[in-house]
Amino acid sequence: MAIPETYLRVSAPLLAYLLMCLFGVIVEGNFYEDIDITWGENGGVKILGSNSLVLSLDQFSGSGFRSKAEYLYGRIDMQLKLVSGDSAGTVTAYYLSSEGPNHDEIDFEFLGNISGEPYIVHTNIYTQGIGNREQQFYLWFDPTKHFHTYTILWNPQRIIFLVDNTPIRVFNNYEARGVPFASNQPMRLYSSLWCADQWATRGGLVKTNWSYAPFKAYYRNFDAKACVWSKGSSSCPSTPVAITTHNDTWLVHDLDAYGRRNLRWVQKYYMIYNYCKDYKRFPQGRPRECRLSTFS
């Protein structure tokens, strides 16, 4: 089935943060300037240029990096080409996270597989240290052949996961109705390539074949449009402003009818696990956000 074209629109009027957020916004990231290597300093991370980077994994070490900047809301785009061939047991993680035991986190995790079997895209959202909001998907393409764009869009109204600008998941802000949301903890971007063969492939039944090491994941074109957190304050204004027109800003992005149709298309044909549909896991009733959202 051919993938339908995806559109995101700006809803108006909406409550949104406005022009001051342009100060401190990061655009067209530079790997030399904008990241710190957190793991694999001795060759596990190779920066090939301002917009190109490689992570590697062998039986001795994985590798990873994080953004120097912290963000409180943003649209983070990255192009990735995942580990090819027999990638069983490997996990390429790409996520936003704050620090501390009550942290917030927005996760993409790409779970490898044996040759010829599809990757699983594992997503999760933590608020105030509590996750358990897993949704998993197959992809409609081979993510090891070419670069594809993976996006975390996080604004005051919602979190949207996108793949090549196609929405695959939406988590709305229902704080007013008792559901915690990632709204007050700044987060950094993190990414890592590591071995999790105790659970990553078929629940740990398939182990990593180290004869194929080193495993490599490729990154390019890091682009963070975001409100930067610095010295205890955000570059965005603290008070929402009502607007009627503001063409193409991530701070007020919502899905229009085309985006909602595409989201449902992904969920119908490519979703393989949804915590909101796991009734055995929640015998006392589904989480509150599942009962509120039309996208669960």
mmCIF file of C-alpha atoms in Angstrom, residues 25-277:
data_model
loop_
_atom_site.group_PDB
_atom_site.id
_atom_site.type_symbol
_atom_site.label_atom_id
_atom_site.label_comp_id
_atom_site.label_asym_id
_atom_site.label_seq_id
_atom_site.Cartn_x
_atom_site.Cartn_y
_atom_site.Cartn_z
ATOM 1 C CA VAL A 25 16.303 28.754 18.942
ATOM 2 C CA ILE A 26 18.825 26.315 17.498
ATOM 3 C CA VAL A 27 18.580 25.487 13.805
ATOM 4 C CA GLU A 28 20.747 23.259 11.602
ATOM 5 C CA GLY A 29 22.800 21.658 14.329
ATOM 6 C CA ASN A 30 26.538 21.169 14.077
ATOM 7 C CA PHE A 31 27.887 17.912 15.526
ATOM 8 C CA TYR A 32 31.240 19.510 16.289
ATOM 9 C CA GLU A 33 29.634 22.302 18.301
ATOM 10 C CA ASP A 34 26.321 20.997 19.600
ATOM 11 C CA ILE A 35 26.963 17.543 21.093
ATOM 12 C CA ASP A 36 29.052 15.893 23.789
ATOM 13 C CA ILE A 37 30.267 12.301 23.448
ATOM 14 C CA THR A 38 28.961 10.364 26.442
ATOM 15 C CA TRP A 39 30.113 6.842 25.650
ATOM 16 C CA GLY A 40 32.657 5.293 23.311
ATOM 17 C CA GLU A 41 35.173 8.133 23.375
ATOM 18 C CA ASN A 42 37.927 5.851 22.076
ATOM 19 C CA GLY A 43 36.671 5.467 18.536
ATOM 20 C CA GLY A 44 33.077 4.422 19.174
ATOM 21 C CA VAL A 45 31.826 7.795 17.971
ATOM 22 C CA LYS A 46 33.158 9.223 14.736
ATOM 23 C CA ILE A 47 32.181 12.727 13.700
ATOM 24 C CA LEU A 48 32.636 12.820 9.941
ATOM 25 C CA GLY A 49 31.697 16.450 9.499
ATOM 26 C CA SER A 50 29.495 19.153 10.913
ATOM 27 C CA ASN A 51 26.371 17.255 9.877
ATOM 28 C CA SER A 52 27.486 13.590 9.826
ATOM 29 C CA LEU A 53 28.265 11.124 12.612
ATOM 30 C CA VAL A 54 28.627 7.348 13.148
ATOM 31 C CA LEU A 55 28.019 5.300 16.300
ATOM 32 C CA SER A 56 29.484 1.821 16.624
ATOM 33 C CA LEU A 57 29.036 -1.193 18.889
ATOM 34 C CA ASP A 58 31.309 -4.168 19.486
ATOM 35 C CA GLN A 59 31.594 -6.749 22.252
ATOM 36 C CA PHE A 60 33.669 -4.328 24.323
ATOM 37 C CA SER A 61 31.651 -1.113 24.191
ATOM 38 C CA GLY A 62 28.707 0.729 22.773
ATOM 39 C CA SER A 63 28.680 4.452 22.051
ATOM 40 C CA GLY A 64 26.543 7.525 22.460
ATOM 41 C CA PHE A 65 26.210 11.295 22.544
ATOM 42 C CA ARG A 66 23.965 14.003 23.921
ATOM 43 C CA SER A 67 23.180 17.594 23.047
ATOM 44 C CA LYS A 68 25.029 20.307 24.904
ATOM 45 C CA ALA A 69 21.834 22.346 25.106
ATOM 46 C CA GLU A 70 18.767 21.592 27.190
ATOM 47 C CA TYR A 71 15.343 22.314 25.724
ATOM 48 C CA LEU A 72 11.949 23.079 27.180
ATOM 49 C CA TYR A 73 9.814 22.301 24.118
ATOM 50 C CA GLY A 74 11.158 21.788 20.649
ATOM 51 C CA ARG A 75 11.061 20.025 17.330
ATOM 52 C CA ILE A 76 14.075 17.718 17.002
ATOM 53 C CA ASP A 77 14.799 16.197 13.583
ATOM 54 C CA MET A 78 17.541 13.697 12.831
ATOM 55 C CA GLN A 79 18.239 11.526 9.807
ATOM 56 C CA LEU A 80 19.316 7.989 10.708
ATOM 57 C CA LYS A 81 20.400 4.918 8.796
ATOM 58 C CA LEU A 82 20.170 1.961 11.155
ATOM 59 C CA VAL A 83 22.442 -1.035 11.675
ATOM 60 C CA SER A 84 22.212 -3.279 8.606
ATOM 61 C CA GLY A 85 22.330 -7.053 8.246
ATOM 62 C CA ASP A 86 21.997 -9.214 11.340
ATOM 63 C CA SER A 87 21.341 -6.593 14.020
ATOM 64 C CA ALA A 88 19.684 -8.896 16.569
ATOM 65 C CA GLY A 89 20.079 -7.712 20.138
ATOM 66 C CA THR A 90 21.183 -4.200 19.194
ATOM 67 C CA VAL A 91 19.260 -1.090 20.157
ATOM 68 C CA THR A 92 19.683 2.325 18.584
ATOM 69 C CA ALA A 93 18.159 4.792 21.027
ATOM 70 C CA TYR A 94 17.170 8.357 20.124
ATOM 71 C CA TYR A 95 15.338 10.294 22.799
ATOM 72 C CA LEU A 96 14.849 13.378 24.935
ATOM 73 C CA SER A 97 15.336 13.103 28.684
ATOM 74 C CA SER A 98 15.615 15.248 31.778
ATOM 75 C CA GLU A 99 17.637 14.212 34.810
ATOM 76 C CA GLY A 100 16.734 12.831 38.229
ATOM 77 C CA PRO A 101 14.467 10.074 39.571
ATOM 78 C CA ASN A 102 11.281 11.916 38.564
ATOM 79 C CA HIS A 103 12.503 12.594 35.058
ATOM 80 C CA ASP A 104 10.540 13.144 31.860
ATOM 81 C CA GLU A 105 11.525 11.255 28.717
ATOM 82 C CA ILE A 106 10.347 10.869 25.104
ATOM 83 C CA ASP A 107 11.774 7.746 23.450
ATOM 84 C CA PHE A 108 12.453 6.305 20.046
ATOM 85 C CA GLU A 109 14.218 2.930 20.321
ATOM 86 C CA PHE A 110 15.001 0.898 17.215
ATOM 87 C CA LEU A 111 15.204 -2.810 18.028
ATOM 88 C CA GLY A 112 17.385 -4.844 15.687
ATOM 89 C CA ASN A 113 16.599 -8.258 14.273
ATOM 90 C CA ILE A 114 18.109 -11.126 12.334
ATOM 91 C CA SER A 115 18.761 -10.518 8.645
ATOM 92 C CA GLY A 116 15.603 -10.160 6.615
ATOM 93 C CA GLU A 117 13.324 -9.559 9.589
ATOM 94 C CA PRO A 118 11.917 -6.079 10.230
ATOM 95 C CA TYR A 119 13.071 -3.588 12.799
ATOM 96 C CA ILE A 120 10.676 -2.741 15.615
ATOM 97 C CA VAL A 121 10.253 0.934 16.481
ATOM 98 C CA HIS A 122 9.643 1.066 20.231
ATOM 99 C CA THR A 123 8.260 4.337 21.637
ATOM 100 C CA ASN A 124 7.646 5.343 25.232
ATOM 101 C CA ILE A 125 6.852 8.466 27.243
ATOM 102 C CA TYR A 126 7.863 9.089 30.848
ATOM 103 C CA THR A 127 6.351 11.836 32.979
ATOM 104 C CA GLN A 128 7.540 12.457 36.544
ATOM 105 C CA GLY A 129 9.554 9.238 36.482
ATOM 106 C CA ILE A 130 6.696 6.988 35.346
ATOM 107 C CA GLY A 131 6.687 5.388 31.894
ATOM 108 C CA ASN A 132 4.764 2.244 30.921
ATOM 109 C CA ARG A 133 3.320 3.993 27.856
ATOM 110 C CA GLU A 134 4.803 1.769 25.177
ATOM 111 C CA GLN A 135 3.682 1.665 21.572
ATOM 112 C CA GLN A 136 5.537 -0.379 18.946
ATOM 113 C CA PHE A 137 5.523 -0.255 15.169
ATOM 114 C CA TYR A 138 6.979 -1.812 12.079
ATOM 115 C CA LEU A 139 8.115 0.570 9.335
ATOM 116 C CA TRP A 140 6.874 0.718 5.756
ATOM 117 C CA PHE A 141 10.467 0.735 4.439
ATOM 118 C CA ASP A 142 13.844 -0.808 5.213
ATOM 119 C CA PRO A 143 15.513 1.678 7.611
ATOM 120 C CA THR A 144 18.986 0.247 6.916
ATOM 121 C CA LYS A 145 19.112 1.047 3.185
ATOM 122 C CA HIS A 146 18.759 4.816 3.214
ATOM 123 C CA PHE A 147 18.568 7.737 5.615
ATOM 124 C CA HIS A 148 15.133 8.590 6.986
ATOM 125 C CA THR A 149 14.047 11.473 9.207
ATOM 126 C CA TYR A 150 12.844 10.756 12.746
ATOM 127 C CA THR A 151 11.216 13.635 14.588
ATOM 128 C CA ILE A 152 10.192 14.348 18.156
ATOM 129 C CA LEU A 153 7.821 17.324 18.212
ATOM 130 C CA TRP A 154 7.129 18.490 21.760
ATOM 131 C CA ASN A 155 5.045 21.575 22.375
ATOM 132 C CA PRO A 156 2.786 22.733 25.226
ATOM 133 C CA GLN A 157 -0.250 21.002 23.720
ATOM 134 C CA ARG A 158 1.104 17.601 22.656
ATOM 135 C CA ILE A 159 3.982 15.280 21.772
ATOM 136 C CA ILE A 160 4.075 13.920 18.217
ATOM 137 C CA PHE A 161 6.399 11.195 16.920
ATOM 138 C CA LEU A 162 6.997 11.444 13.166
ATOM 139 C CA VAL A 163 8.844 9.315 10.615
ATOM 140 C CA ASP A 164 9.611 11.128 7.360
ATOM 141 C CA ASN A 165 7.047 13.692 8.524
ATOM 142 C CA THR A 166 4.366 10.999 8.858
ATOM 143 C CA PRO A 167 2.877 10.997 12.376
ATOM 144 C CA ILE A 168 2.951 7.607 14.079
ATOM 145 C CA ARG A 169 1.968 8.605 17.615
ATOM 146 C CA VAL A 170 0.378 11.522 19.474
ATOM 147 C CA PHE A 171 0.316 12.099 23.246
ATOM 148 C CA ASN A 172 -1.876 15.044 24.182
ATOM 149 C CA ASN A 173 -1.506 17.317 27.183
ATOM 150 C CA TYR A 174 -4.279 16.355 29.606
ATOM 151 C CA GLU A 175 -2.717 17.909 32.691
ATOM 152 C CA ALA A 176 -5.953 19.786 33.357
ATOM 153 C CA ARG A 177 -7.651 16.390 33.610
ATOM 154 C CA GLY A 178 -5.136 14.784 35.918
ATOM 155 C CA VAL A 179 -2.640 13.236 33.496
ATOM 156 C CA PRO A 180 0.989 14.333 34.017
ATOM 157 C CA PHE A 181 2.672 15.919 30.988
ATOM 158 C CA ALA A 182 6.273 16.848 30.206
ATOM 159 C CA SER A 183 5.777 20.542 30.811
ATOM 160 C CA ASN A 184 8.366 21.826 33.267
ATOM 161 C CA GLN A 185 11.602 19.811 33.082
ATOM 162 C CA PRO A 186 14.189 20.750 30.445
ATOM 163 C CA MET A 187 15.487 17.815 28.434
ATOM 164 C CA ARG A 188 18.563 17.038 26.367
ATOM 165 C CA LEU A 189 18.681 14.962 23.217
ATOM 166 C CA TYR A 190 20.466 11.640 23.701
ATOM 167 C CA SER A 191 21.367 8.861 21.317
ATOM 168 C CA SER A 192 23.230 5.588 21.798
ATOM 169 C CA LEU A 193 23.965 2.253 20.178
ATOM 170 C CA TRP A 194 24.136 -0.614 22.667
ATOM 171 C CA CYS A 195 23.505 -4.311 23.240
ATOM 172 C CA ALA A 196 20.260 -5.339 24.941
ATOM 173 C CA ASP A 197 20.013 -8.911 23.763
ATOM 174 C CA GLN A 198 18.482 -9.966 27.071
ATOM 175 C CA TRP A 199 15.196 -8.462 25.837
ATOM 176 C CA ALA A 200 15.459 -6.589 22.534
ATOM 177 C CA THR A 201 14.862 -9.348 19.939
ATOM 178 C CA ARG A 202 11.989 -11.750 20.496
ATOM 179 C CA GLY A 203 12.080 -11.063 24.200
ATOM 180 C CA GLY A 204 15.737 -12.063 24.468
ATOM 181 C CA LEU A 205 15.451 -15.386 22.640
ATOM 182 C CA VAL A 206 17.746 -14.195 19.837
ATOM 183 C CA LYS A 207 21.199 -13.091 20.966
ATOM 184 C CA THR A 208 23.676 -10.746 19.327
ATOM 185 C CA ASN A 209 26.014 -12.422 16.845
ATOM 186 C CA TRP A 210 29.296 -10.682 17.554
ATOM 187 C CA SER A 211 30.895 -12.085 14.394
ATOM 188 C CA TYR A 212 29.071 -9.240 12.607
ATOM 189 C CA ALA A 213 30.586 -6.541 14.823
ATOM 190 C CA PRO A 214 31.275 -3.719 14.710
ATOM 191 C CA PHE A 215 27.657 -2.674 14.238
ATOM 192 C CA LYS A 216 27.205 0.861 12.947
ATOM 193 C CA ALA A 217 24.392 3.419 12.944
ATOM 194 C CA TYR A 218 24.688 6.567 10.841
ATOM 195 C CA TYR A 219 23.401 10.053 11.636
ATOM 196 C CA ARG A 220 23.159 13.260 9.691
ATOM 197 C CA ASN A 221 21.369 16.623 9.518
ATOM 198 C CA PHE A 222 20.638 17.203 13.205
ATOM 199 C CA ASP A 223 18.118 20.051 13.361
ATOM 200 C CA ALA A 224 16.789 21.370 16.674
ATOM 201 C CA LYS A 225 14.186 24.115 16.580
ATOM 202 C CA ALA A 226 13.679 24.584 20.269
ATOM 203 C CA CYS A 227 13.281 26.789 23.303
ATOM 204 C CA VAL A 228 16.671 26.604 24.978
ATOM 205 C CA TRP A 229 16.906 26.308 28.758
ATOM 206 C CA SER A 230 19.776 28.235 30.294
ATOM 207 C CA LYS A 231 20.559 29.416 33.825
ATOM 208 C CA GLY A 232 17.150 28.433 35.130
ATOM 209 C CA SER A 233 15.017 30.058 32.478
ATOM 210 C CA SER A 234 13.730 29.392 28.982
ATOM 211 C CA SER A 235 14.253 31.449 25.873
ATOM 212 C CA CYS A 236 10.479 31.219 25.386
ATOM 213 C CA PRO A 237 8.046 33.534 27.161
ATOM 214 C CA SER A 238 6.381 32.227 30.300
ATOM 215 C CA THR A 239 2.889 33.447 29.383
ATOM 216 C CA PRO A 240 0.896 31.970 26.484
ATOM 217 C CA VAL A 241 -0.302 34.465 23.907
ATOM 218 C CA ALA A 242 -3.493 34.086 21.862
ATOM 219 C CA ILE A 243 -2.797 34.287 18.147
ATOM 220 C CA THR A 244 -4.890 34.056 15.014
ATOM 221 C CA THR A 245 -2.163 33.569 12.406
ATOM 222 C CA HIS A 246 1.350 32.250 12.756
ATOM 223 C CA ASN A 247 2.252 30.204 9.718
ATOM 224 C CA ASP A 248 4.422 27.136 10.318
ATOM 225 C CA THR A 249 5.712 27.090 13.856
ATOM 226 C CA TRP A 250 6.224 23.855 15.766
ATOM 227 C CA LEU A 251 4.933 25.512 18.934
ATOM 228 C CA VAL A 252 1.358 25.322 17.623
ATOM 229 C CA HIS A 253 1.600 22.280 15.365
ATOM 230 C CA ASP A 254 -1.433 20.037 15.368
ATOM 231 C CA LEU A 255 -2.600 17.396 12.911
ATOM 232 C CA ASP A 256 -5.152 18.398 10.329
ATOM 233 C CA ALA A 257 -7.511 15.919 8.679
ATOM 234 C CA TYR A 258 -4.710 14.593 6.428
ATOM 235 C CA GLY A 259 -2.373 14.113 9.378
ATOM 236 C CA ARG A 260 -5.054 12.326 11.384
ATOM 237 C CA ARG A 261 -5.788 10.061 8.419
ATOM 238 C CA ASN A 262 -2.113 9.194 8.078
ATOM 239 C CA LEU A 263 -1.790 8.546 11.796
ATOM 240 C CA ARG A 264 -4.700 6.115 11.650
ATOM 241 C CA TRP A 265 -3.161 4.481 8.564
ATOM 242 C CA VAL A 266 0.067 3.817 10.460
ATOM 243 C CA GLN A 267 -1.806 2.578 13.512
ATOM 244 C CA LYS A 268 -3.982 0.255 11.425
ATOM 245 C CA TYR A 269 -1.273 -1.324 9.281
ATOM 246 C CA TYR A 270 1.988 -0.957 11.237
ATOM 247 C CA MET A 271 1.261 -0.753 14.972
ATOM 248 C CA ILE A 272 2.104 -4.057 16.669
ATOM 249 C CA TYR A 273 1.665 -3.125 20.347
ATOM 250 C CA ASN A 274 -0.332 -0.443 22.137
ATOM 251 C CA TYR A 275 -0.412 -0.233 25.931
ATOM 252 C CA CYS A 276 -3.830 1.389 25.678
ATOM 253 C CA LYS A 277 -5.207 -1.844 24.178
#
